[in-house]
Amino acid sequence: MNDTRERVVVTEVGLRDGLQSIARIMSTDDKRRWIDAAYAAGVRHMEVASFVPAKLLPQMADAAAVVAHARSYDDLSVTALVPNLKGAQHALDAGVERIVAPISVSVAHSVANVRKTPAEMIDAFAAMRELIDRATSAGGRRVELIAGLSTVFGCTLQGAVPYADIAAIARAAVQAGADVIALGDTTGEATPRQVGKVIELVRDVAGDTLRSLHFHDTRGLGLANTLVALQHGIREFDASLAGLGGCPHAPGATGNVNTEDLVFMLDSMGYDTGIDITRLLASRAVLAQALPGEPLYGYLARAGLPKQFAHGQPAVRESAEPSESLRYSHSSAPQVPQ
Amino acid sequence: MNDTRERVVVTEVGLRDGLQSIARIMSTDDKRRWIDAAYAAGVRHMEVASFVPAKLLPQMADAAAVVAHARSYDDLSVTALVPNLKGAQHALDAGVERIVAPISVSVAHSVANVRKTPAEMIDAFAAMRELIDRATSAGGRRVELIAGLSTVFGCTLQGAVPYADIAAIARAAVQAGADVIALGDTTGEATPRQVGKVIELVRDVAGDTLRSLHFHDTRGLGLANTLVALQHGIREFDASLAGLGGCPHAPGATGNVNTEDLVFMLDSMGYDTGIDITRLLASRAVLAQALPGEPLYGYLARAGLPKQFAHGQPAVRESAEPSESLRYSHSSAPQVPQ
């Protein structure tokens, strides 16, 4: 292992974003098994549930029980998605370490998703901040509050999102007390140059509070977009095992960036994710067993690791001289112009 | 249209690399239809055949007829792959404008693929150079000779390829008279940081002769690798419609980078490919009809163009002020910290 490798945090969000985007319901026991397998592979950041009414999202009815299981691992950072104050209270009661509130920069999407305008959602976010601060003052431990800006790179309802709207919402979220700004390509419309521009834009108003990116791989650009974000200094990414997700009402939709493929890319580039790619690939078995027939995506799972790939090693061989076979061939082939 | 956009050449190689990698044989008429549809979509660079013995690659038995059809378009640049001198003669006779010779940097792959060591292949390449130059001297038009360096980013037989081997072969190819050096990720093992390093390495020995990159999308990194190559100044890429390819003997293998997805990424970044993405997507119908049951890949074909996407326009809306709806909401929400 090379201890000088730079750390990149990969947060497994399949238990939340993946499962809430498919029609089927995974049992609580299977969710526990998934958490166990991910933890065994080295995953230390998971978004495991959303605290929403069970009648709206029956997939998340067991949120408290799932959080409780995840919390049994001392060094696992446990995140939940929360759309309102009531959900935030439930998440705090359950013992999460991080709360993500979805704040859409598209009015149309915001109203459709959380029945609030972006500004109303900022109000709710400020109220969550107060709730968390009161809990901390009362002796609770510090809980991080994340503004999950959604539809940042485009909206299926609204189309393109003006830069000024993104900046306005990011600024309002920081002023309302966000510990972290996360940018979400909710509908999988982000493209590489745009990603760089939006990161610069949001960093101008949010500074280092901008920390995390959430890409979907709807148009095959998930990893290219991740690469641009890395080049712009982002070191935290959401991803979903087997690219679980899509949308029960849209057959063509695809889920989050695939965790295994993301970890492979990061590994190959010399970043330290702390995740064992072989064990991570093996953990797909939990999904295959728990959700028979559900499509599991992933390039690496299909193609396997390249022969040359050794965990933590660069995928190249550097040497001063060509291989002996090439040297021999060249010296025996004087007809080749030198 | 914005005339200041920088040009990127996308060469459709599905007729060669795609078709030779599947077990089935496409009829000559269907190949003609594919060429027509690609041309109608704006594709002006196609690698349409390889000149090899028909008993080795029956898919390419009609190479001369296919080249003849492609040549009927005056402004279409027609490329053929050629592994030896005899093939080069046939390609010249057929009237191609560009000849690609595959020169593997892996001895094991080279011997398996063309029954020659890399050095022997360099000899053959030098002989092709002489053949082309003689034809030009005799009044033939200028034909470009491309050294298609293969397995540059790894080899399924050999594993990692030493940098010194890549440099040695690239230098020998230039000295043997290559007009263009193209780098091929034959087995789909390239990773982003490696791509940058290898481009720098080869440019050190080949200068501007290094012009073209050929990626496969085996591990989902085709577009991320393309992005790195763009950042390193490469402006020519091979791709295959519907990602046609794979390998008849390896179910998990995947084909070249998908042309539609590549063009979408380039478009979104403001590059000018000259290709109409909507017509390109429509041209998949030729494959669906000619190769029923053959898997056709592609993110864009599944998800469609984003609502915000307008051909030739950036996928963002820049404005000085937030949208009115956001302004109104903010002014009516004084409880939000400002």
XYZ file of C-alpha atoms in Angstrom:
676
model
C 0.000 0.000 0.000
C 1.125 3.494 -0.763
C 0.258 5.774 2.151
C 0.761 8.920 0.111
C -2.314 8.232 -1.995
C -4.942 10.920 -1.801
C -8.197 9.951 -0.137
C -11.488 9.988 -2.026
C -14.720 9.275 -0.151
C -17.231 7.090 -1.962
C -20.652 7.104 -0.302
C -22.829 4.093 -1.087
C -26.309 5.515 -1.689
C -27.908 2.429 -3.217
C -29.815 1.678 -0.010
C -31.550 5.026 -0.373
C -31.441 6.359 -3.928
C -31.200 2.925 -5.527
C -33.956 1.225 -3.558
C -36.355 4.156 -3.618
C -36.107 4.246 -7.409
C -37.209 0.690 -8.003
C -40.723 -0.612 -7.541
C -39.799 -3.543 -5.312
C -39.247 -3.469 -1.588
C -36.111 -4.977 -0.093
C -36.599 -6.634 3.271
C -34.945 -5.115 6.333
C -32.852 -8.267 6.753
C -31.559 -7.952 3.203
C -30.727 -4.295 3.786
C -28.725 -5.364 6.850
C -26.908 -7.947 4.750
C -26.114 -5.283 2.148
C -24.725 -2.969 4.839
C -22.641 -5.834 6.249
C -21.239 -6.725 2.826
C -20.441 -3.115 1.951
C -18.767 -2.604 5.303
C -16.732 -5.782 4.810
C -15.564 -4.400 1.456
C -14.306 -1.254 3.168
C -17.202 1.127 2.537
C -17.310 3.595 5.444
C -19.889 6.076 4.175
C -23.444 4.988 3.441
C -26.699 6.801 2.855
C -28.989 4.096 4.155
C -32.530 5.486 4.215
C -34.835 8.429 3.826
C -37.200 9.481 6.592
C -40.426 10.043 4.741
C -44.000 8.825 5.305
C -44.183 5.077 4.660
C -47.265 5.519 2.517
C -45.291 7.714 0.109
C -42.196 5.484 -0.008
C -42.913 2.023 1.415
C -39.347 1.053 0.469
C -38.146 3.288 3.316
C -40.656 2.298 6.005
C -37.909 0.555 8.001
C -35.563 3.561 7.994
C -35.038 3.608 11.776
C -34.232 -0.101 11.932
C -31.795 0.173 9.018
C -30.043 3.154 10.585
C -29.825 1.269 13.886
C -28.047 -1.606 12.150
C -25.654 0.691 10.306
C -24.904 2.484 13.579
C -23.690 -0.805 15.044
C -20.454 -0.203 13.132
C -18.504 2.399 15.080
C -16.541 3.784 12.164
C -19.343 3.845 9.613
C -20.655 7.291 8.709
C -24.437 6.945 8.426
C -26.429 9.385 6.315
C -30.170 9.707 5.800
C -32.177 11.810 3.401
C -34.776 14.022 5.002
C -37.272 16.291 3.213
C -38.784 18.097 6.199
C -38.502 18.925 9.888
C -40.458 15.901 11.037
C -38.151 13.619 9.070
C -35.141 15.390 10.545
C -36.407 14.697 14.062
C -36.891 11.025 13.220
C -33.411 10.869 11.706
C -31.884 12.448 14.815
C -33.829 10.054 17.027
C -32.522 7.144 14.967
C -28.956 8.358 15.464
C -27.724 9.326 12.004
C -24.468 11.244 11.632
C -25.384 13.144 8.499
C -28.674 14.518 7.238
C -29.144 15.372 3.559
C -32.001 17.678 2.661
C -32.934 17.763 -1.039
C -33.171 21.348 -2.254
C -34.051 21.507 -5.907
C -32.844 24.461 -7.951
C -35.775 23.872 -10.322
C -39.096 25.190 -9.050
C -41.043 22.641 -11.075
C -38.988 19.712 -9.745
C -39.001 21.021 -6.181
C -42.764 21.284 -6.078
C -43.165 17.859 -7.691
C -40.624 16.238 -5.361
C -41.234 17.807 -1.949
C -44.338 19.973 -2.533
C -42.348 23.055 -1.644
C -40.761 25.762 -3.751
C -36.975 26.026 -3.464
C -37.357 29.026 -1.173
C -39.818 27.164 1.052
C -37.350 24.296 1.140
C -34.614 26.706 2.233
C -36.907 27.733 5.086
C -37.358 24.084 6.056
C -33.589 23.657 5.822
C -33.006 26.588 8.195
C -35.468 25.009 10.607
C -33.548 21.706 10.415
C -30.395 23.618 11.242
C -32.045 25.032 14.365
C -33.323 21.600 15.346
C -29.882 20.063 14.997
C -28.217 22.898 16.884
C -30.720 22.594 19.729
C -30.062 18.863 19.904
C -26.315 19.482 20.007
C -26.715 22.130 22.714
C -28.733 19.626 24.714
C -25.760 17.266 24.706
C -26.384 15.383 21.454
C -23.440 14.720 19.237
C -22.671 16.854 16.230
C -24.753 15.949 13.188
C -23.700 17.259 9.804
C -26.345 19.003 7.712
C -25.950 18.651 3.955
C -27.765 20.746 1.390
C -28.323 18.292 -1.453
C -28.884 20.646 -4.362
C -30.818 18.673 -6.950
C -31.495 19.114 -10.693
C -28.392 21.319 -10.738
C -27.335 20.194 -14.209
C -30.756 20.200 -15.827
C -34.312 19.242 -15.069
C -36.618 16.962 -17.014
C -39.512 19.301 -16.195
C -37.874 22.689 -16.583
C -35.004 22.003 -18.999
C -31.818 23.967 -18.454
C -31.364 25.625 -15.079
C -30.029 29.193 -15.121
C -26.644 29.638 -13.473
C -28.041 32.511 -11.437
C -30.645 30.179 -9.897
C -27.963 27.683 -8.888
C -25.876 30.445 -7.320
C -28.887 31.916 -5.520
C -29.917 28.596 -3.986
C -26.345 27.666 -3.050
C -25.887 31.017 -1.334
C -29.205 30.671 0.505
C -28.280 27.143 1.636
C -24.954 28.325 3.041
C -26.642 31.234 4.782
C -29.245 28.842 6.180
C -26.454 26.876 7.833
C -25.353 24.096 5.481
C -22.244 22.274 6.676
C -21.853 20.771 3.219
C -23.144 21.644 -0.227
C -23.642 18.594 -2.438
C -24.536 18.953 -6.101
C -26.869 16.383 -7.617
C -27.340 15.518 -11.274
C -30.753 14.172 -10.379
C -31.885 13.474 -13.919
C -28.565 12.452 -15.468
C -28.111 15.441 -17.745
C -24.698 16.715 -16.647
C -21.938 17.029 -19.225
C -18.214 17.444 -18.576
C -17.592 21.080 -19.392
C -20.796 22.089 -17.620
C -19.686 20.199 -14.492
C -16.512 22.247 -14.301
C -18.365 25.504 -14.795
C -21.018 24.728 -12.183
C -18.405 23.674 -9.621
C -16.567 26.968 -10.135
C -19.833 28.893 -9.922
C -20.934 27.237 -6.682
C -17.475 27.446 -5.152
C -17.552 31.188 -5.762
C -20.547 31.494 -3.444
C -20.061 28.465 -1.153
C -16.279 28.088 -0.930
C -15.072 24.851 0.641
C -18.597 24.094 1.811
C -19.022 22.635 -1.663
C -17.706 19.154 -1.083
C -19.694 16.406 -2.728
C -21.033 15.397 -6.146
C -23.866 13.027 -6.954
C -24.015 11.809 -10.551
C -26.417 9.558 -12.364
C -25.181 7.632 -15.359
C -28.193 8.177 -17.574
C -26.211 9.239 -20.625
C -22.958 7.382 -20.037
C -21.134 10.436 -18.754
C -21.128 9.590 -15.045
C -17.441 8.732 -14.882
C -16.341 11.469 -17.289
C -18.220 13.963 -15.130
C -16.601 12.483 -12.025
C -13.210 12.954 -13.650
C -13.907 16.649 -14.212
C -15.077 17.025 -10.614
C -11.864 15.351 -9.407
C -9.869 17.786 -11.534
C -11.787 20.587 -9.809
C -10.820 19.332 -6.368
C -13.960 17.398 -5.391
C -13.107 14.365 -3.241
C -16.529 12.990 -2.259
C -18.868 11.114 -4.580
C -22.120 9.213 -4.242
C -22.557 5.912 -6.048
C -24.820 2.893 -6.057
C -23.814 -0.774 -6.039
C -24.651 -2.377 -9.409
C -25.933 1.029 -10.524
C -29.182 0.108 -8.781
C -31.852 2.635 -9.490
C -33.634 3.868 -12.505
C -37.228 4.782 -12.014
C -40.255 2.473 -11.756
C -42.155 4.758 -14.107
C -39.424 5.322 -16.733
C -37.986 2.144 -18.279
C -35.073 3.997 -19.878
C -33.894 5.746 -16.737
C -30.705 4.593 -15.060
C -29.454 4.834 -11.551
C -26.518 6.411 -9.828
C -22.979 5.996 -10.997
C -21.997 2.384 -10.422
C -19.949 2.027 -7.220
C -17.700 -0.747 -8.530
C -16.854 1.097 -11.765
C -16.230 4.329 -9.854
C -13.937 2.629 -7.351
C -12.071 0.955 -10.209
C -11.490 4.293 -11.915
C -10.372 5.935 -8.678
C -8.089 3.009 -7.838
C -6.558 3.091 -11.309
C -5.822 6.791 -10.886
C -4.001 6.220 -7.619
C -6.681 7.491 -5.246
C -7.290 5.722 -1.953
C -10.961 4.840 -1.438
C -10.323 2.309 1.311
C -12.554 -0.079 -0.632
C -11.474 -3.552 -1.756
C -12.730 -3.809 -5.316
C -12.833 -7.612 -5.320
C -14.923 -7.747 -2.163
C -17.112 -4.952 -3.474
C -17.806 -6.946 -6.637
C -18.604 -9.976 -4.497
C -21.133 -7.937 -2.508
C -23.356 -7.762 -5.590
C -24.423 -11.273 -4.636
C -26.534 -9.745 -1.866
C -28.522 -7.796 -4.447
C -28.806 -10.731 -6.819
C -30.244 -12.826 -3.991
C -32.486 -10.130 -2.484
C -33.839 -8.733 -5.743
C -33.991 -11.669 -8.191
C -34.678 -10.463 -11.714
C -33.825 -6.846 -10.947
C -31.288 -5.565 -13.517
C -27.820 -5.200 -12.024
C -25.542 -2.973 -14.049
C -21.796 -2.584 -14.157
C -18.993 -2.760 -16.656
C -16.432 -4.198 -14.276
C -18.791 -6.910 -13.078
C -19.197 -8.030 -16.690
C -15.634 -7.642 -17.938
C -13.671 -8.359 -14.770
C -10.500 -6.674 -13.635
C -7.786 -6.261 -16.276
C -4.970 -8.762 -15.999
C -2.536 -5.959 -15.340
C -4.553 -4.511 -12.505
C -3.105 -4.910 -9.041
C -4.874 -3.194 -6.188
C -3.152 0.025 -5.269
C -0.613 -0.246 -8.057
C -0.541 1.929 -11.158
C -1.802 0.113 -14.243
C 1.461 0.671 -16.077
C 4.944 -0.729 -16.045
C 7.682 1.851 -16.147
C 11.128 0.744 -17.232
C 14.121 2.370 -18.829
C 14.651 -0.247 -21.551
C 12.262 -1.993 -23.919
C 11.502 -5.635 -23.191
C 14.174 -8.099 -24.248
C 11.970 -9.599 -26.933
C 11.589 -6.204 -28.563
C 15.288 -5.408 -28.264
C 16.176 -8.727 -29.833
C 13.710 -8.288 -32.658
C 14.982 -4.831 -33.427
C 18.637 -5.813 -33.491
C 17.828 -8.726 -35.778
C 15.871 -6.543 -38.156
C 18.409 -4.154 -39.645
C 16.066 -3.411 -42.536
C 13.963 -1.310 -40.172
C 15.073 2.315 -40.526
C 16.709 3.396 -37.295
C -24.244 27.522 -35.392
C -21.133 28.843 -33.782
C -18.324 28.860 -36.331
C -15.625 29.259 -33.710
C -16.207 25.759 -32.371
C -13.155 23.543 -32.488
C -13.325 20.600 -34.847
C -13.102 17.026 -33.596
C -12.977 14.175 -36.098
C -15.032 11.104 -35.213
C -14.219 8.119 -37.406
C -16.939 5.487 -37.616
C -15.130 2.145 -37.363
C -18.153 -0.074 -36.790
C -18.033 -1.377 -40.354
C -14.577 -2.729 -39.643
C -13.908 -3.188 -35.918
C -17.554 -3.673 -35.020
C -18.454 -6.163 -37.733
C -15.248 -8.161 -37.502
C -15.844 -8.667 -33.796
C -19.245 -10.291 -34.101
C -19.887 -13.763 -35.421
C -22.502 -12.766 -37.984
C -21.873 -11.480 -41.475
C -23.562 -8.305 -42.681
C -24.516 -8.308 -46.342
C -22.783 -5.916 -48.716
C -26.097 -4.173 -49.365
C -26.600 -3.567 -45.660
C -23.061 -2.209 -45.371
C -23.875 0.197 -48.173
C -27.037 1.254 -46.349
C -25.009 1.828 -43.170
C -22.519 3.991 -45.058
C -25.380 5.961 -46.626
C -27.063 6.540 -43.259
C -23.818 7.562 -41.569
C -22.982 9.924 -44.403
C -26.484 11.426 -44.214
C -25.891 12.056 -40.491
C -22.737 13.989 -41.319
C -20.073 11.330 -40.730
C -17.158 12.105 -43.074
C -14.555 9.635 -41.801
C -15.200 5.901 -41.926
C -13.035 2.834 -41.566
C -15.093 0.543 -43.746
C -13.188 -2.723 -44.142
C -10.043 -4.698 -43.604
C -8.163 -6.301 -46.455
C -7.448 -9.771 -45.132
C -7.977 -13.260 -46.522
C -11.708 -14.007 -46.676
C -11.184 -17.381 -45.083
C -9.761 -15.677 -41.967
C -12.433 -12.971 -41.745
C -15.444 -13.791 -43.923
C -17.103 -10.620 -42.589
C -14.608 -8.632 -44.692
C -14.732 -10.649 -47.911
C -16.513 -7.782 -49.702
C -13.936 -5.147 -48.698
C -13.333 -3.876 -52.248
C -17.048 -3.501 -52.985
C -17.653 -1.681 -49.707
C -14.740 0.689 -50.323
C -16.041 1.330 -53.840
C -19.415 2.382 -52.433
C -17.868 4.620 -49.780
C -15.675 6.208 -52.453
C -18.807 7.284 -54.309
C -19.053 10.121 -51.772
C -16.494 12.729 -52.802
C -15.936 14.220 -49.375
C -15.886 10.989 -47.398
C -12.481 9.937 -46.070
C -12.278 6.162 -46.512
C -9.969 4.093 -44.342
C -9.162 0.391 -44.430
C -7.220 -1.788 -42.043
C -4.396 -3.743 -43.604
C -2.124 -6.243 -41.857
C 0.386 -6.902 -44.638
C 1.788 -5.810 -48.004
C -0.664 -7.835 -50.039
C -3.569 -6.248 -48.197
C -2.060 -2.814 -48.749
C -1.943 -3.443 -52.490
C -5.582 -4.510 -52.493
C -6.529 -1.429 -50.460
C -4.688 0.846 -52.891
C -6.336 -0.886 -55.822
C -9.723 -0.361 -54.180
C -9.002 3.337 -53.816
C -8.839 3.963 -50.053
C -7.533 7.282 -48.752
C -6.085 5.991 -45.522
C -4.471 2.711 -44.605
C -4.185 1.613 -40.971
C -1.671 -1.074 -40.141
C -2.066 -2.710 -36.723
C 1.235 -2.770 -34.884
C 0.892 -4.322 -31.466
C 3.230 -3.225 -28.708
C 2.686 -6.601 -27.054
C 4.689 -9.435 -28.598
C 2.148 -12.024 -27.478
C -0.759 -10.110 -28.988
C 1.111 -9.250 -32.156
C 1.965 -12.860 -32.868
C -1.591 -13.975 -32.061
C -3.147 -11.248 -34.196
C -0.939 -10.967 -37.275
C 1.531 -13.848 -36.821
C 4.384 -11.362 -36.730
C 6.408 -9.922 -33.870
C 6.151 -6.163 -33.444
C 9.521 -5.710 -35.121
C 8.475 -7.874 -38.062
C 5.311 -5.797 -38.293
C 7.437 -2.644 -38.387
C 9.272 -4.185 -41.340
C 5.965 -4.846 -43.071
C 4.943 -1.285 -42.294
C 8.107 0.113 -43.881
C 7.363 -1.990 -46.947
C 3.826 -0.557 -47.102
C 5.353 2.911 -46.956
C 7.515 2.084 -49.980
C 4.526 0.635 -51.822
C 2.441 3.733 -51.199
C 5.276 6.069 -52.172
C 5.847 4.162 -55.425
C 2.131 4.396 -56.211
C 2.189 8.127 -55.522
C 5.284 8.605 -57.689
C 3.496 6.730 -60.462
C 0.736 9.343 -60.382
C -1.560 7.880 -57.738
C -3.034 10.245 -55.220
C -1.590 10.645 -51.771
C -2.655 7.876 -49.371
C -2.102 8.370 -45.671
C -0.370 5.590 -43.758
C -1.421 5.187 -40.150
C 0.448 3.142 -37.572
C -2.334 1.761 -35.411
C -0.460 0.877 -32.254
C -2.530 -1.738 -30.468
C -2.667 -3.084 -26.888
C -0.997 0.181 -25.863
C -2.846 0.387 -22.558
C -2.613 -3.254 -21.594
C -2.855 -6.685 -23.132
C -5.059 -9.579 -22.111
C -2.210 -11.952 -22.932
C 0.770 -10.042 -21.606
C -0.770 -7.814 -18.919
C 0.767 -4.379 -18.482
C 2.893 -3.074 -21.341
C 6.153 -1.357 -20.367
C 6.353 2.303 -21.272
C 9.715 1.699 -22.912
C 8.104 -0.804 -25.303
C 5.441 1.716 -26.312
C 8.086 4.387 -26.911
C 10.289 1.991 -28.885
C 7.486 0.914 -31.203
C 6.190 4.455 -31.663
C 9.686 5.643 -32.576
C 10.176 2.750 -34.987
C 6.797 3.463 -36.630
C 7.688 7.105 -37.172
C 11.067 6.141 -38.570
C 9.387 3.619 -40.848
C 7.327 6.431 -42.348
C 4.046 6.710 -40.428
C 2.001 9.758 -41.405
C -0.106 9.267 -38.306
C 0.335 7.420 -35.035
C -2.940 6.140 -33.585
C -3.087 4.581 -30.143
C -5.507 1.718 -29.578
C -6.889 0.419 -26.314
C -7.525 -2.881 -28.037
C -8.644 -4.769 -24.957
C -10.414 -1.977 -23.102
C -7.977 -1.640 -20.220
C -7.060 2.061 -20.432
C -7.632 4.262 -17.398
C -7.697 8.063 -17.312
C -4.393 8.946 -15.687
C -2.611 6.299 -17.760
C -4.066 7.771 -20.956
C -2.528 11.148 -20.179
C 0.840 9.610 -19.377
C 0.942 7.474 -22.506
C -0.031 10.394 -24.749
C 2.790 12.468 -23.268
C 5.202 9.566 -23.664
C 4.333 8.939 -27.309
C 4.262 12.636 -28.135
C 7.812 12.871 -26.817
C 8.969 10.463 -29.510
C 6.353 11.039 -32.244
C 5.432 14.725 -31.866
C 2.383 15.823 -33.825
C 2.380 12.539 -35.718
C 0.424 11.263 -32.733
C -3.058 12.251 -33.754
C -5.724 9.667 -33.061
C -7.075 7.568 -30.207
C -9.099 4.359 -30.371
C -10.882 3.365 -27.173
C -13.023 0.397 -26.289
C -15.597 0.768 -23.560
C -14.999 -2.538 -21.838
C -14.800 -1.085 -18.339
C -17.012 1.960 -18.703
C -14.088 4.357 -19.027
C -14.271 5.016 -22.777
C -15.649 8.531 -22.466
C -13.577 9.445 -19.403
C -10.479 8.328 -21.320
C -11.625 10.344 -24.328
C -11.967 13.381 -22.092
C -8.370 13.029 -20.936
C -7.185 12.650 -24.522
C -9.101 15.820 -25.464
C -7.401 17.621 -22.594
C -4.080 16.422 -24.023
C -4.857 17.900 -27.428
C -6.091 14.823 -29.305
C -8.799 15.719 -31.826
C -9.449 12.431 -33.641
C -11.322 9.469 -32.178
C -12.609 6.149 -33.442
C -16.077 4.982 -32.423
C -18.675 2.410 -33.411
C -22.387 2.957 -33.974
C -24.403 1.292 -31.202
C -21.092 0.215 -29.659
C -21.176 -2.694 -32.080
C -18.424 -5.134 -31.374
C -17.430 -7.299 -28.526
C -15.944 -10.619 -29.448
C -17.700 -13.761 -30.665
C -15.568 -15.822 -28.292
C -15.872 -13.622 -25.177
C -19.439 -12.909 -24.030
C -18.365 -10.173 -21.602
C -16.326 -8.201 -24.106
C -17.644 -4.902 -25.397
C -17.025 -2.945 -28.515
C -15.636 0.435 -29.362
C -16.776 3.590 -27.714
C -20.359 4.235 -28.812
C -20.460 6.824 -31.613
C -23.726 8.424 -30.505
C -22.627 8.815 -26.884
C -19.249 10.179 -27.980
C -20.824 12.706 -30.336
C -23.231 13.752 -27.587
C -20.362 14.374 -25.172
C -18.370 16.309 -27.783
C -21.431 18.358 -28.776
C -22.186 19.157 -25.148
C -18.632 20.396 -24.702
C -18.889 22.751 -27.647
C -16.835 20.765 -30.149
C -17.888 20.611 -33.766
C -18.104 17.046 -35.085
C -20.193 17.910 -38.129
C -22.505 15.072 -37.110
C -26.240 15.491 -36.525
C -26.922 13.525 -33.360
C -30.607 12.968 -34.135
C -29.860 11.550 -37.580
C -27.039 9.502 -36.120
C -29.417 7.958 -33.589
C -31.882 7.251 -36.389
C -29.153 5.426 -38.343
C -29.172 2.668 -35.714
C -32.268 1.403 -37.521
C -29.976 0.076 -40.258
C -28.209 -2.131 -37.719
C -31.443 -3.239 -36.064
C -32.757 -4.320 -39.451
C -29.544 -5.879 -40.762
C -28.535 -7.672 -37.583
C -31.786 -8.660 -35.832
C -31.134 -9.881 -32.296
C -27.608 -8.470 -32.170
C -27.187 -6.376 -29.001
C -27.111 -2.668 -29.779
C -25.648 -0.576 -26.983
C -25.844 3.096 -26.164
C -26.896 5.299 -23.299
C -28.278 8.098 -25.440
C -30.352 5.727 -27.544
C -32.004 4.478 -24.360
C -32.389 7.748 -22.449
C -32.840 10.199 -25.312
C -31.482 13.703 -25.533
C -31.940 15.873 -22.439
C -34.775 18.384 -22.728
C -32.294 21.221 -22.372
C -30.083 19.981 -25.177
C -30.120 22.019 -28.347
C -27.678 21.051 -31.044
C -24.655 23.289 -31.020
C -25.774 25.188 -27.954
C -24.224 24.890 -24.495
C -26.353 22.862 -22.112
C -26.630 25.733 -19.657
C -28.507 28.980 -19.384
C -26.407 31.919 -18.303
C -28.194 34.926 -16.872
C -27.334 37.711 -14.467
C -30.429 37.371 -12.284
C -32.186 34.377 -10.764
C -35.497 33.349 -12.319
C -38.471 35.471 -11.337
C -40.067 32.610 -9.422
C -36.988 32.331 -7.228
C -36.735 36.088 -6.739
C -40.384 36.276 -5.720
C -40.095 33.379 -3.332
C -37.034 34.863 -1.683
C -38.564 38.286 -1.161
C -41.655 36.690 0.340
C -39.635 34.549 2.693
C -37.929 36.991 5.085
C -37.368 34.195 7.607
C -34.607 32.822 5.359
C -31.286 34.245 6.606
C -29.945 36.609 3.974
